[in-house]
Short mmCIF file of C-alpha atoms and ligand atoms in Angstrom, two decimals:
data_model
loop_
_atom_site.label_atom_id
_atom_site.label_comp_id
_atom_site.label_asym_id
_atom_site.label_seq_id
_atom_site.Cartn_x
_atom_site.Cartn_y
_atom_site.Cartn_z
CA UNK A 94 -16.92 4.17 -16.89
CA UNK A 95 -18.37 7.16 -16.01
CA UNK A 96 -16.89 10.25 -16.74
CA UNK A 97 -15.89 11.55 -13.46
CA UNK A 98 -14.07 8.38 -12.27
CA UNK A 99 -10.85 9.80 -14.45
CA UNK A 100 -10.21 12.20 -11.49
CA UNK A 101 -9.64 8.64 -9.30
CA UNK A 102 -6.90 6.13 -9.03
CA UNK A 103 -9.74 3.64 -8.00
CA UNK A 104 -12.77 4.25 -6.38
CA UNK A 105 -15.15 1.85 -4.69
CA UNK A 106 -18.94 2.85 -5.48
CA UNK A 107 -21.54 1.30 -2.76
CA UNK A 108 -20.00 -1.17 -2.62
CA UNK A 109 -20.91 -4.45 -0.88
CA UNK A 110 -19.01 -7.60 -0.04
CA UNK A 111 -20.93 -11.07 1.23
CA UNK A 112 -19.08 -13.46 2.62
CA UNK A 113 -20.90 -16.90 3.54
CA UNK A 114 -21.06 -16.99 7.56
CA UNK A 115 -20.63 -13.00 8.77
CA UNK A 116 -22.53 -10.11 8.23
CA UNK A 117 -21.68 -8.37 4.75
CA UNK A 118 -18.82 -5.68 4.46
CA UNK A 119 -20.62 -2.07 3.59
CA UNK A 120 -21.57 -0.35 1.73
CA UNK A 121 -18.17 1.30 1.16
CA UNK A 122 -17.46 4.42 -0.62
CA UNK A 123 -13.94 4.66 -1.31
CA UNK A 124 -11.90 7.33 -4.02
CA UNK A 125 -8.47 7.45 -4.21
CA UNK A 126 -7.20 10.75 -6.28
CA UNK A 127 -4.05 10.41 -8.66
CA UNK A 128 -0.87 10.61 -7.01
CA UNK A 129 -2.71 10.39 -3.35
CA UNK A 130 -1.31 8.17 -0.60
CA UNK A 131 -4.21 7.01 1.41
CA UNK A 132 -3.32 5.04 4.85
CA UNK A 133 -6.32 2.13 5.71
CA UNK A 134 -6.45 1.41 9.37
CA UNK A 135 -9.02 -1.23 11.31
CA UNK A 136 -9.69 -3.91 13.27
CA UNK A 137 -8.22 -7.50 12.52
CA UNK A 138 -11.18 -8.87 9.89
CA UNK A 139 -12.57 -5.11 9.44
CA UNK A 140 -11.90 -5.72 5.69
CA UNK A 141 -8.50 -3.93 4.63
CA UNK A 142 -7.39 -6.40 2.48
CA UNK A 143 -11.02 -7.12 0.68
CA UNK A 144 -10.50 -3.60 -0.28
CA UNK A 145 -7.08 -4.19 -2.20
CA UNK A 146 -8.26 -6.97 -3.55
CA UNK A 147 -11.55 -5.34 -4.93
CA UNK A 148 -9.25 -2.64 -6.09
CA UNK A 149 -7.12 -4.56 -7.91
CA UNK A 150 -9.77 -6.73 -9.93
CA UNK A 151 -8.72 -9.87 -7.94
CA UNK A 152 -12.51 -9.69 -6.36
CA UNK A 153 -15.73 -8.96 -7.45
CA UNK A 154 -18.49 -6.76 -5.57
CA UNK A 155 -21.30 -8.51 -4.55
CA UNK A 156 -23.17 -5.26 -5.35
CA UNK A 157 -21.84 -1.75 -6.50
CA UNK A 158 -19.09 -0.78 -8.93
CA UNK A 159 -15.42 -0.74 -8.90
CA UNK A 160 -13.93 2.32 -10.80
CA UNK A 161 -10.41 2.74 -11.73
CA UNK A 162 -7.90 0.30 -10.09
CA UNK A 163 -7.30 -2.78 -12.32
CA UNK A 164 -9.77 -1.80 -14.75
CA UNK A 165 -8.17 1.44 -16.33
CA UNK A 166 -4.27 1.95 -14.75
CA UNK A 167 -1.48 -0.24 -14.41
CA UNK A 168 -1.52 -1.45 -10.51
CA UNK A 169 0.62 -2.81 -8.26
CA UNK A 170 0.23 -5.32 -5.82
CA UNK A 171 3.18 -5.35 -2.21
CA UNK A 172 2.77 -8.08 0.37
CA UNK A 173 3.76 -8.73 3.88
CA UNK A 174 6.05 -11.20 2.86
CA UNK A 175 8.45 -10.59 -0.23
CA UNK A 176 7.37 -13.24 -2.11
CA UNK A 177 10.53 -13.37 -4.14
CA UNK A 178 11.24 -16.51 -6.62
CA UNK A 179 13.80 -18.29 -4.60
CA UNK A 180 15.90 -19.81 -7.29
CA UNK A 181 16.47 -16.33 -9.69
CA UNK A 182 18.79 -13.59 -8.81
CA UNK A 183 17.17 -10.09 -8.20
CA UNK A 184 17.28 -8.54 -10.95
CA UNK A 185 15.78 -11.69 -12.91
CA UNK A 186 12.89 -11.55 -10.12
CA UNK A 187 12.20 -7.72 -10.51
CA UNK A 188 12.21 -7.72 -14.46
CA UNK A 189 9.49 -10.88 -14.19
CA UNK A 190 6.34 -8.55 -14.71
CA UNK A 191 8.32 -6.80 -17.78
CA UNK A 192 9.00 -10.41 -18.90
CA UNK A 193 5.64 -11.47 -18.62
CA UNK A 194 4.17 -8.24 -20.44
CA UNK A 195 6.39 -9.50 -23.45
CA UNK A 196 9.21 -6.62 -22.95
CA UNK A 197 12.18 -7.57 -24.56
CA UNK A 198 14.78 -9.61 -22.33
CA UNK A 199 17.46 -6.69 -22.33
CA UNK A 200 15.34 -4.26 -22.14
CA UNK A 201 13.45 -5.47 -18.87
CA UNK A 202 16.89 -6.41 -17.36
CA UNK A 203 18.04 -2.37 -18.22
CA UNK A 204 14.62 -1.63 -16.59
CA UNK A 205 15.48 -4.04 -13.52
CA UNK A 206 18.78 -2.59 -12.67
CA UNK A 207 17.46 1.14 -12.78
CA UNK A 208 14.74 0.25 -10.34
CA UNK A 209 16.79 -1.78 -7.95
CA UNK A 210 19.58 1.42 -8.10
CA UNK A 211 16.57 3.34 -7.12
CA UNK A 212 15.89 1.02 -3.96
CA UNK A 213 19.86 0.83 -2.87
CA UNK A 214 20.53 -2.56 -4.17
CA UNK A 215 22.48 -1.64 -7.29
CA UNK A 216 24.84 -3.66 -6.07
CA UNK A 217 23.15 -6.81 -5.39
CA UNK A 218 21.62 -7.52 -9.02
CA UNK A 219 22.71 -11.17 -8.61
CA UNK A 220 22.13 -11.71 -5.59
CA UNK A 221 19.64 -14.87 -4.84
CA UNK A 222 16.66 -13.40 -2.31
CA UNK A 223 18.17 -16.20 0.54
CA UNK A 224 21.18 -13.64 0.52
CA UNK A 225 19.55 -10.26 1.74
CA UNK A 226 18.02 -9.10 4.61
CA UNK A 227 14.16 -9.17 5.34
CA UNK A 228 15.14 -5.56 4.25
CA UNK A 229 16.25 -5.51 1.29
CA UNK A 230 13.94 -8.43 0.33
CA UNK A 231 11.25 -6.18 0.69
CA UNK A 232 13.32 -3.29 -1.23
CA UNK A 233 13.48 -6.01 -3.96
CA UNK A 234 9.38 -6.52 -3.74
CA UNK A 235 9.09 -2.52 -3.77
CA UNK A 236 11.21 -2.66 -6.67
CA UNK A 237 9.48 -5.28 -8.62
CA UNK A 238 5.86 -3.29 -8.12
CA UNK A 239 7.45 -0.27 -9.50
CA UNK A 240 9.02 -1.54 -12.50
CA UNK A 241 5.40 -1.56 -14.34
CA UNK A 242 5.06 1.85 -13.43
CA UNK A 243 1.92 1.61 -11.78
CA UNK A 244 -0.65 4.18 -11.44
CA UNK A 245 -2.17 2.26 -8.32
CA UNK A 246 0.48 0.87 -5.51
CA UNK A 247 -1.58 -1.39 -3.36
CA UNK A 248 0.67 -2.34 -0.57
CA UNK A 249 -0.93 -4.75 2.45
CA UNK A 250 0.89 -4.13 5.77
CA UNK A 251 4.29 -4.47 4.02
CA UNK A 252 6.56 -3.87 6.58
CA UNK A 253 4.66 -5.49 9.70
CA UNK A 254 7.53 -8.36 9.89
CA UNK A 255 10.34 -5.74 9.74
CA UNK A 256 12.26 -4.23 12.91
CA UNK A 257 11.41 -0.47 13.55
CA UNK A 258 14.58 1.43 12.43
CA UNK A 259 13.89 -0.84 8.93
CA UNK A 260 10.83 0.24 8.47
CA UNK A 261 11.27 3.63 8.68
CA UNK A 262 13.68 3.32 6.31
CA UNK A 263 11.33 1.68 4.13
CA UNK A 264 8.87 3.99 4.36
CA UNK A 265 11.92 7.10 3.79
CA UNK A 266 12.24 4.84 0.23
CA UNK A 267 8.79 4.46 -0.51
CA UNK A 268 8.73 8.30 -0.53
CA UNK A 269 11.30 8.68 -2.61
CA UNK A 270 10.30 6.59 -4.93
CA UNK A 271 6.76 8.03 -5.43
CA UNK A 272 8.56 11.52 -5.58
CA UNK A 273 10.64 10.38 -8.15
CA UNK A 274 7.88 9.63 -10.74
CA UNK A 275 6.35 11.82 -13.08
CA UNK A 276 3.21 11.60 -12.86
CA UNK A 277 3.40 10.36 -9.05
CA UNK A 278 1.61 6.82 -8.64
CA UNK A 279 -1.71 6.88 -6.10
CA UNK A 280 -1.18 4.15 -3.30
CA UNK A 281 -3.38 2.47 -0.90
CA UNK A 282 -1.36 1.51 2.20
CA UNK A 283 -2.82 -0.92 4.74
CA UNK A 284 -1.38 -0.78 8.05
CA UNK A 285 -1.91 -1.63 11.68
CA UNK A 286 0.30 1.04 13.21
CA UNK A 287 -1.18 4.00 13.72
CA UNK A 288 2.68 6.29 13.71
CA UNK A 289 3.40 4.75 10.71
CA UNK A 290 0.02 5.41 8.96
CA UNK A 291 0.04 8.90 9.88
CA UNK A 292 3.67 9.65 9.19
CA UNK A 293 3.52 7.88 5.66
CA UNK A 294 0.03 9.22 4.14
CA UNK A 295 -2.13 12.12 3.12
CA UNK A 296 -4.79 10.97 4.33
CA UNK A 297 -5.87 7.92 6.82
CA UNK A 298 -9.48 6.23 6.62
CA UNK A 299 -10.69 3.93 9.42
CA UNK A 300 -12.77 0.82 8.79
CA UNK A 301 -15.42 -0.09 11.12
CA UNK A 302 -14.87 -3.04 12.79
CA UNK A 303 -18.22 -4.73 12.67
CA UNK A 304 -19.68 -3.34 9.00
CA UNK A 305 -16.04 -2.69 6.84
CA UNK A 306 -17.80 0.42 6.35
CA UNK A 307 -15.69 4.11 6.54
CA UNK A 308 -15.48 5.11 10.36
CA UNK A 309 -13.68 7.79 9.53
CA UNK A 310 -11.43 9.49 7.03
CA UNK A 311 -8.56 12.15 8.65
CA UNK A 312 -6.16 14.31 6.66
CA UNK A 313 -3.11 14.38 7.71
CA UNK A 314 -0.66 17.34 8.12
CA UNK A 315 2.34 18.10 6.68
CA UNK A 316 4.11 18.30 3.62
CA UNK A 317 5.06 14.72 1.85
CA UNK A 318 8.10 13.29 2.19
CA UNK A 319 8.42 14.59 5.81
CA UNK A 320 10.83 16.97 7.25
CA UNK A 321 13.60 15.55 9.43
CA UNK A 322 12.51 14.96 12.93
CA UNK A 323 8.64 15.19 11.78
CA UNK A 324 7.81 12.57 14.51
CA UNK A 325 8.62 15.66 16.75
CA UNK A 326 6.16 17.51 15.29
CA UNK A 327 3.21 19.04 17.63
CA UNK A 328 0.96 18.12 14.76
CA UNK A 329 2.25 14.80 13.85
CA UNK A 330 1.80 13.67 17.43
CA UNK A 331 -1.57 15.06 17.85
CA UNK A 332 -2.63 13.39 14.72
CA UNK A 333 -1.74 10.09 15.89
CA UNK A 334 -3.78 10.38 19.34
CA UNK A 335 -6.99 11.50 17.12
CA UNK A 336 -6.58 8.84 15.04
CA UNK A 337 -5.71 6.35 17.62
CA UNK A 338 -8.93 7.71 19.65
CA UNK A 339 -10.99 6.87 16.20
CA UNK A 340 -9.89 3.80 15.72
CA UNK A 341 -10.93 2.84 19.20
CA UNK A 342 -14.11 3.71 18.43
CA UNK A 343 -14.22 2.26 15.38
CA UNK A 344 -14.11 -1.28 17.67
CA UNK A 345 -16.11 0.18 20.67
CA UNK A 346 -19.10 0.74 18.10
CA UNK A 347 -19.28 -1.99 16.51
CA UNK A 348 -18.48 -4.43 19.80
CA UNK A 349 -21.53 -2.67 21.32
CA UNK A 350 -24.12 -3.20 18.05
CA UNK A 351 -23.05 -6.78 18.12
CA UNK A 352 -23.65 -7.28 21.94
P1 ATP B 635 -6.46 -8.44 8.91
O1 ATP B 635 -6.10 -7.12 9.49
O2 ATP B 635 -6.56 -9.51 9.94
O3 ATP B 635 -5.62 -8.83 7.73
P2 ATP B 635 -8.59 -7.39 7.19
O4 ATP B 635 -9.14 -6.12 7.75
O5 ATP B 635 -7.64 -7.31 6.06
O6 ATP B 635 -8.00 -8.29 8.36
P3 ATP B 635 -10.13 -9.09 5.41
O7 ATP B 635 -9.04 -10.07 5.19
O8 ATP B 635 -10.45 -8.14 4.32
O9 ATP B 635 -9.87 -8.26 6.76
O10 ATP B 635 -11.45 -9.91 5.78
C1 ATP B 635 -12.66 -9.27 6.14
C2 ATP B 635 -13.66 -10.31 6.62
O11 ATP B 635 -14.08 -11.10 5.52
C3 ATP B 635 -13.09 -11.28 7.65
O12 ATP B 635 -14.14 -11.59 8.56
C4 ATP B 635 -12.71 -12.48 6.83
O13 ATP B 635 -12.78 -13.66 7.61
C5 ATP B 635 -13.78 -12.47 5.75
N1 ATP B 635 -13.28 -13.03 4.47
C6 ATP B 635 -12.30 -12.50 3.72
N2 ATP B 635 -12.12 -13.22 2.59
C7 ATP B 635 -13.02 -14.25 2.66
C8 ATP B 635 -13.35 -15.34 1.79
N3 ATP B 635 -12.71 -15.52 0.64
N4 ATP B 635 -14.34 -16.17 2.19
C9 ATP B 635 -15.00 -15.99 3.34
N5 ATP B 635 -14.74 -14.97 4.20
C10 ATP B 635 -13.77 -14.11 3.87
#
């Protein structure tokens, strides 16, 4: 590895995916610092999720490099859906990567509990994942990603079946929880909704529709986690319209090279 990819959580390098039937994806250059929480907006099929999965050594390149990610860090992996085991209790469920990195049974239980307190569900250590909320299931998932301590959170649109006022929430918790470790984790967030990216990340990076290649990369404003009523914010909503504007081009381009 070379020597500068230790200043990245993961960091795609020219890279270029081929797919049989559709035009390849790239080439993508794509660095996510320590502790950064990038938002990854684009059209259905623009690639978003090829670019977890690259970054968490689930997928190969079909040229170019993949730095970081999988290959040096611990990383974490957060679905849409909670993907809990149905038939263990929580805390069984959230100590299963400890269990199968060969942590001692206590010890990952101990570990279990802490994270679980630190997603409000202290309480519900034996529950069975039919008995909570699409909520708290996804708490539960949060927790379980954590309890590695990852360096690299990849999380792919993880609160797109969740009501509104939930996901906020979520994403108040997800906060947290990156605040509260030392050193904080990077995370890539995929996510269709333009508020949400921009209220959750330091940065958001558009995909182009018709190449997967960057469209565009905004920072964002403001200090993270927000301030109350941040939605309010002149900046915050101004923010959203330029990245809802570039993100509209990122489809008007690419629907007029195909035409
Ligand atoms: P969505 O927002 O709908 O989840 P996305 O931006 O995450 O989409 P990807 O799932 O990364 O997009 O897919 C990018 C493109 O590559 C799509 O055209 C998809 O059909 C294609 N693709 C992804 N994985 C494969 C595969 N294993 N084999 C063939 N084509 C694939």
């Amino acid at each position: 590895m070379a020597e500068t990819d230790a200043a990245f959580a993961g960091a795609l390098r020219n890279v270029v995916v081929r797919y049989p039937g559709r035009p390849p994806l790239g080439p993508l250059d794509l660095a996510v610092a320590p502790g950064e929480i990038l938002a990854l907006v684009g059209a259905s099929g623009a690639g978003k999720s090829t670019i977890l999965r690259l970054l968490a050594g689930l997928e190969s390149p079909s040229e170019g490099a993949v730095a970081g990610g999988a290959g040096r860090g611990r990383t974490g992996f957060v679905f849409q859906s909670a993907t809990l085991m149905p038939w263990a209790d929580i805390q069984a469920n959230v100590a299963l990567p400890l269990d199968l990195a060969g942590v001692p049974r206590e010890e990952a239980r101990r570990q279990a509990a802490a994270q679980l307190a630190a997603v409000g569900l202290g309480d519900r250590l034996t529950a069975r994942p039919r008995q909570l909320s699409g909520g708290m299931a996804m708490r539960a998932s949060l927790a379980r990603a954590m309890v590695t301590e990852p360096d690299l959170l990849l999380l792919d649109e993880p609160f797109a079946a969740l009501d509104s006022i939930t996901r906020r929430r979520l994403i108040e918790d997800l906060h947290r929880l990156w605040t509260g470790r030392s050193p904080r984790p990077a995370m890539v967030f995929v996510t269709h909704d333009i508020e949400e990216a921009v209220y959750l990340a330091h940065r958001a990076v558009v995909l182009d529709s018709g190449t997967g290649r960057v469209a565009a990369s905004l920072s964002l404003p403001g200090p993270l986690p927000r301030p109350d009523n941040w939605r309010g914010n002149e900046a915050y909503r101004s923010t959203v319209e330029r990245l809802a504007a570039e993100l509209a081009r990122s489809m008007t381009a690419s629907a007029g090279s195909n035409a």
